[in-house]
XYZ file of C-alpha atoms in Angstrom:
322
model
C 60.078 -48.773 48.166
C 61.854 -45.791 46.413
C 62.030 -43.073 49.056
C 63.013 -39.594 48.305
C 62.573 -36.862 50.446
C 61.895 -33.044 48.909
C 61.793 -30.036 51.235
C 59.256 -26.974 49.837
C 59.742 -24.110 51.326
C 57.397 -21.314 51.421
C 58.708 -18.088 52.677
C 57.918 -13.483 52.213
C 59.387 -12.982 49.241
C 60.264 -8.645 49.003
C 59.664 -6.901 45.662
C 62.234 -4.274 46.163
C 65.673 -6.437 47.061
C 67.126 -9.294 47.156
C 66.074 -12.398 48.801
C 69.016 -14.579 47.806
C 70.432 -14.762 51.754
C 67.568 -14.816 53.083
C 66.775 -18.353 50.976
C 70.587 -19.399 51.684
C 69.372 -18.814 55.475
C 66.397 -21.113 55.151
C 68.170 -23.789 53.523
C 70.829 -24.188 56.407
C 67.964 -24.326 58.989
C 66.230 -26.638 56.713
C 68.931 -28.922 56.892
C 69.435 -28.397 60.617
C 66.250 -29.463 61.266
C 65.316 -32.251 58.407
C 69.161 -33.402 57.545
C 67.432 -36.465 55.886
C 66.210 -33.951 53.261
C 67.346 -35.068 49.469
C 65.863 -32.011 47.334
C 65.254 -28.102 48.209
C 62.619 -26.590 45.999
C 61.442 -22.690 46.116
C 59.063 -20.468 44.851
C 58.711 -18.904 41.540
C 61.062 -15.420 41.242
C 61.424 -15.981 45.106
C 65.366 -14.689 44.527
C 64.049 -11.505 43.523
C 60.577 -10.980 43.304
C 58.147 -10.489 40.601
C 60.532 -7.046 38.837
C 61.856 -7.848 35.494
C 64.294 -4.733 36.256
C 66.503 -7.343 38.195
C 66.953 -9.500 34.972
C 70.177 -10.830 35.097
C 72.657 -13.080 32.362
C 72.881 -16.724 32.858
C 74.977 -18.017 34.642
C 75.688 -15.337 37.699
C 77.159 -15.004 40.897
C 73.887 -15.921 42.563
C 74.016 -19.140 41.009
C 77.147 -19.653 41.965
C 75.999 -19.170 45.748
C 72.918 -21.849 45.816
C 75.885 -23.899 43.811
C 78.070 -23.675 46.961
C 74.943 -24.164 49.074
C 73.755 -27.701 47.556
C 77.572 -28.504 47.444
C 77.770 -27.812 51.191
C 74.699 -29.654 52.150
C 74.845 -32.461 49.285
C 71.354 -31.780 48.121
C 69.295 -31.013 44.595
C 68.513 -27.761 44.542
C 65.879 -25.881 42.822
C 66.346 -21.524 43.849
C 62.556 -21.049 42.192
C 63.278 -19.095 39.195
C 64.643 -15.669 38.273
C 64.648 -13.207 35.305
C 67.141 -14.387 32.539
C 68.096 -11.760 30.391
C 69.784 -13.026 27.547
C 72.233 -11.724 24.876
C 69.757 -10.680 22.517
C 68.299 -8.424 25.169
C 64.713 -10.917 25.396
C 63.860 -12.003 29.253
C 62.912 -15.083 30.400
C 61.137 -17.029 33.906
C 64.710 -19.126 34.321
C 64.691 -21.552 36.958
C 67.834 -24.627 36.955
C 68.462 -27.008 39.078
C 71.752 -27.867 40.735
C 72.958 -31.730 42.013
C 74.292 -32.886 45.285
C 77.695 -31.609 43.462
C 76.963 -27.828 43.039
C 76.197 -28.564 39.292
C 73.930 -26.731 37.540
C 72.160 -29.912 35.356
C 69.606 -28.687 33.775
C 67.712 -25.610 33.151
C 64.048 -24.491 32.160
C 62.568 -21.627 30.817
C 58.549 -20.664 31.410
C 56.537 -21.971 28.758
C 53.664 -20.250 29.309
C 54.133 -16.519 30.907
C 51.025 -15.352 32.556
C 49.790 -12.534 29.708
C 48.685 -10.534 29.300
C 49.894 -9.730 32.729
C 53.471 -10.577 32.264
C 53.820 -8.690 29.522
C 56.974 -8.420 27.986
C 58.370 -12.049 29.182
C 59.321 -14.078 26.824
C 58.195 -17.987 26.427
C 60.516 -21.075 26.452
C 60.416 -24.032 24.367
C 62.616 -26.963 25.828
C 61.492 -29.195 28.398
C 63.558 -30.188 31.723
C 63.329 -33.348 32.435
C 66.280 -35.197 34.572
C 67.043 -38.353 36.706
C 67.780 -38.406 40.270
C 70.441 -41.569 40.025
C 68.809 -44.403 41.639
C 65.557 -42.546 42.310
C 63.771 -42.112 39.720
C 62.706 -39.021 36.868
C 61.647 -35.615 37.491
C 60.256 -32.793 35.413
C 60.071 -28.840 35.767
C 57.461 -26.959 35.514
C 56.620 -23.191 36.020
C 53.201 -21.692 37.522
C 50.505 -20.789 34.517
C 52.130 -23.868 32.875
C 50.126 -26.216 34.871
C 46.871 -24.493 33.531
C 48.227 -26.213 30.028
C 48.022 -30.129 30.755
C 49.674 -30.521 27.126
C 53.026 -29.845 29.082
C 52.268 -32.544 31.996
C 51.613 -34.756 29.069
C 54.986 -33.975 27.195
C 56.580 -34.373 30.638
C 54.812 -37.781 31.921
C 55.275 -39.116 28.290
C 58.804 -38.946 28.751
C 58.913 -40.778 32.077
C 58.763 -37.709 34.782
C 57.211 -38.988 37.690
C 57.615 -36.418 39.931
C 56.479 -33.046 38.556
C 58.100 -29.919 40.638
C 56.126 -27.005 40.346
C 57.267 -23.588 41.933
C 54.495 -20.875 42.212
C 54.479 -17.039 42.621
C 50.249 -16.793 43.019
C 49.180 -13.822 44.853
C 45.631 -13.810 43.194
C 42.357 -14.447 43.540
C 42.457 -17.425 41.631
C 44.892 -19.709 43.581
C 41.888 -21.882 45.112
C 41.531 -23.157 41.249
C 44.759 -23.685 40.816
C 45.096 -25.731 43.482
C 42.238 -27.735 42.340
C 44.001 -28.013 38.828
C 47.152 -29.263 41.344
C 45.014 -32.784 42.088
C 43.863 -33.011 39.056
C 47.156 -33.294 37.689
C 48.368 -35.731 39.791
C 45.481 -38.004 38.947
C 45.380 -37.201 35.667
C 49.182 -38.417 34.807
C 49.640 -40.391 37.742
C 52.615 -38.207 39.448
C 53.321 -36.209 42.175
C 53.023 -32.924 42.005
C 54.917 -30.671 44.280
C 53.614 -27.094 44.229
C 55.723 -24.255 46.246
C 53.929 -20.783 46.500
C 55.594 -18.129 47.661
C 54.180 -14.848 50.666
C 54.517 -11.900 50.362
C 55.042 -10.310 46.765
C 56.147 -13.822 46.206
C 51.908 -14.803 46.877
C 49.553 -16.252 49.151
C 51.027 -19.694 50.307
C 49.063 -22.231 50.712
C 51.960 -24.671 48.908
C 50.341 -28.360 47.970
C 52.372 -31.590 47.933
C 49.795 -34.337 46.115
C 50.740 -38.225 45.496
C 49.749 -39.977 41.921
C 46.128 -40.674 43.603
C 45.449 -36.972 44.309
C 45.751 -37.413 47.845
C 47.076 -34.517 49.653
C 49.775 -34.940 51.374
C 50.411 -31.541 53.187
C 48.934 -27.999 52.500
C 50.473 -25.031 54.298
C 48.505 -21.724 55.258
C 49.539 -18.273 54.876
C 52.859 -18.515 57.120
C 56.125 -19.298 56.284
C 56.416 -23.171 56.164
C 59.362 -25.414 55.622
C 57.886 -28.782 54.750
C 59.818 -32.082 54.429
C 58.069 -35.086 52.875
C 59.154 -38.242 51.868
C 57.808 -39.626 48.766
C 58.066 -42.943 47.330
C 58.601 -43.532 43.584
C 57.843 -46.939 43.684
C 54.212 -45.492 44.274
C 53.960 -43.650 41.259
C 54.920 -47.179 39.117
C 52.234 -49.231 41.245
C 50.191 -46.816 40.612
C 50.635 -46.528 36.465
C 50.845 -50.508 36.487
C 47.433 -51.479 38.347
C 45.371 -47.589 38.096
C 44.534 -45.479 40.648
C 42.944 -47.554 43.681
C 42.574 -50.232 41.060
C 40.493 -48.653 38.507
C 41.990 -45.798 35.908
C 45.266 -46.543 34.239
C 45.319 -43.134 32.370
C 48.549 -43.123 31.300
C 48.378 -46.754 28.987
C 45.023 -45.524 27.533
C 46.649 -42.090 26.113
C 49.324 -44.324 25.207
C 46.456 -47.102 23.643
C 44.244 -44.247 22.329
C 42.291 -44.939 18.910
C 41.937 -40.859 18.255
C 44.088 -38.480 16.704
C 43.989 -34.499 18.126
C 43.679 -32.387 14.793
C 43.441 -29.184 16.666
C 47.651 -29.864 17.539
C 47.979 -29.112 13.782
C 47.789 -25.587 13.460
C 46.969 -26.273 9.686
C 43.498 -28.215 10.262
C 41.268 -25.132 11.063
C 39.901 -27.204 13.784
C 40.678 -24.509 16.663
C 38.849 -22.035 14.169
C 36.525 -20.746 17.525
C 39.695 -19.964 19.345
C 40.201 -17.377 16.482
C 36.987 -15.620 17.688
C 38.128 -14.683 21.210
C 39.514 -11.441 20.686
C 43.081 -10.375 21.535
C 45.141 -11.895 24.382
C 44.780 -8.262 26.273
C 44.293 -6.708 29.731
C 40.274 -6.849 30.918
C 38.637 -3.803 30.671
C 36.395 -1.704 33.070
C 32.841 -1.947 32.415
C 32.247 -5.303 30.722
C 28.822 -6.238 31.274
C 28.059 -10.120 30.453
C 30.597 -9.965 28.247
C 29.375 -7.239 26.501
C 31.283 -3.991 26.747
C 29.320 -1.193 28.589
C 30.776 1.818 26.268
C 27.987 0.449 23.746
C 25.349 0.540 26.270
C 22.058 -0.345 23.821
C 24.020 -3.145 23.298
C 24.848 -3.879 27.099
C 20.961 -3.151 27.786
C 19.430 -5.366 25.520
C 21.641 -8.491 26.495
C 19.674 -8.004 29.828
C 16.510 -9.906 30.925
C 13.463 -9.294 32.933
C 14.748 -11.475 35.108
C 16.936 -8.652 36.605
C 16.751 -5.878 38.410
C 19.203 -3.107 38.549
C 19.986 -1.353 41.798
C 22.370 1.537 41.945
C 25.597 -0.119 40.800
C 24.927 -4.016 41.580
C 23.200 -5.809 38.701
C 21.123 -9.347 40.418
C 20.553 -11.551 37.673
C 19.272 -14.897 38.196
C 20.022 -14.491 41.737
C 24.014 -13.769 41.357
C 25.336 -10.507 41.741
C 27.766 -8.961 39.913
C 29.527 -5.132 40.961
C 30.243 -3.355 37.874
């Protein structure tokens, strides 16, 4: 057994100041109440919120802070992330991480910025992958880049089997992206440790999954500090014999006969994506994905299997509100 024990902790993140002492507060009763705690993981932007006015140049004196704070309490530390500006005036979704010895070891930038929402955020291109001495190999990961299983697979590929995943999801949508959570985990055998954020920081509901997308704890919509001990050696039974026995995912991407072509830009073979349109904000009055400001169009994409009724439309039993 390779235990490890990793801390998430969900807390109201505020839009319009800082957070940073109000994390450095959770963190000391964290460790007053769970001082067998190894690893402190946050929420995405939880130091400041989801403003790119509060960009700041790496490193900074908030840094410096969590650096005292994992010093003091001889933990890893992960702050969530923050806005990066950098020299050439581009900003970045910046999270680091910081060892037992207040040492900032390794840093990642957001591969895949939520846009057209996060407009104006620019996209990393390294990957953060680093070894907890004795323990085993973890990997970073921010938010939307979960929805892109090609950056699990660079991750797992390289070893990572734990995959930390801070969150700022205040939307609508988090319900699939917890469901795209398991299905990581089983898919490259990991665990997956997902922190949301409340508040402007999002909805909660934070997921810790093992490699056999069991869950292991989901909060609600409090504020939750949540200590769990994994076990590493899990991860490697699990990757040696499958999951319960059966899928060993991992050795048949590694075994696999087929070649991707659509990962060469070159091949035309992602020629339909090409046909989607622009990357750009939804607009008001789509109608089955047909825009209403042409409405003979819109009309004749209808069926008489509808009937309209002020402003709902019931087609096929399913209502949509325009």
């Amino acid at each position: 057994m390779t235990p490890f024990a990793i801390a998430g902790i969900q807390m109201h993140v505020a839009a319009v100041h800082s957070n940073v002492e109000a994390m450095r507060h959770r963190i000391e009763i964290a460790m007053a109440r769970f001082p067998w705690t190894q690893m402190v993981l946050f929420s995405e932007l939880a130091p400041f919120g989801p403003l790119d006015h509060y960009a700041q140049p790496f490193p900074n004196q908030v840094l410096d802070q969590f650096c005292v704070d994992a010093r003091r309490f001889g933990i890893w530390l992960i702050p969530g992330s923050m806005f990066e500006k950098t020299p050439d005036g581009r900003i970045f979704n910046t999270s680091v991480v910081i060892n037992p010895e207040g040492e900032i070891v390794a840093k990642y930038s957001k591969m895949f910025p939520f846009r057209p929402y996060e407009a104006g955020i620019s996209a990393g291109t390294e990957f953060c992958v680093f070894d907890v001495p004795e323990v085993g190999r973890f990997g970073l990961s921010i938010c939307y880049d979960i929805w892109f299983p090609e950056t699990t697979r660079q991750l797992t590929s390289q070893g990572v089997e734990v995959l930390l995943h801070p969150v700022l999801t205040g939307t609508t949508d988090r319900d699939a992206e917890l469901a795209i959570a398991r299905a990581t985990a089983a898919q490259f055998q990991c665990y997956v440790i997902d922190v949301n954020g409340l508040g402007a920081g999002g909805v909660g509901r934070s997921l810790v999954v093992d490699p056999t997308a069991t869950v292991l704890h989901q909060s609600a919509g409090q504020e939750d500090i949540f200590p769990i001990e994994i076990d590493l050696d899990y991860v490697r039974r699990q990757r040696e014999t499958g999951i319960k026995g059966l899928g060993q995912v991992l050795k048949s991407f590694r075994d696999r006969e087929a070649d991707f072509s659509v990962y060469d830009r070159t091949s035309g073979a992602d020629a339909y994506l090409h046909t989607l349109g622009p990357l750009a904000m939804p607009q008001k009055g789509s109608r089955l994905g047909v825009h209403a400001d042409n409405p003979r169009s819109a009309l004749s994409a209808l069926t008489d299997k509808q009937t309209s009724i002020g402003q709902v439309t019931y087609l096929k039993g399913r209502s949509a509100i325009d």
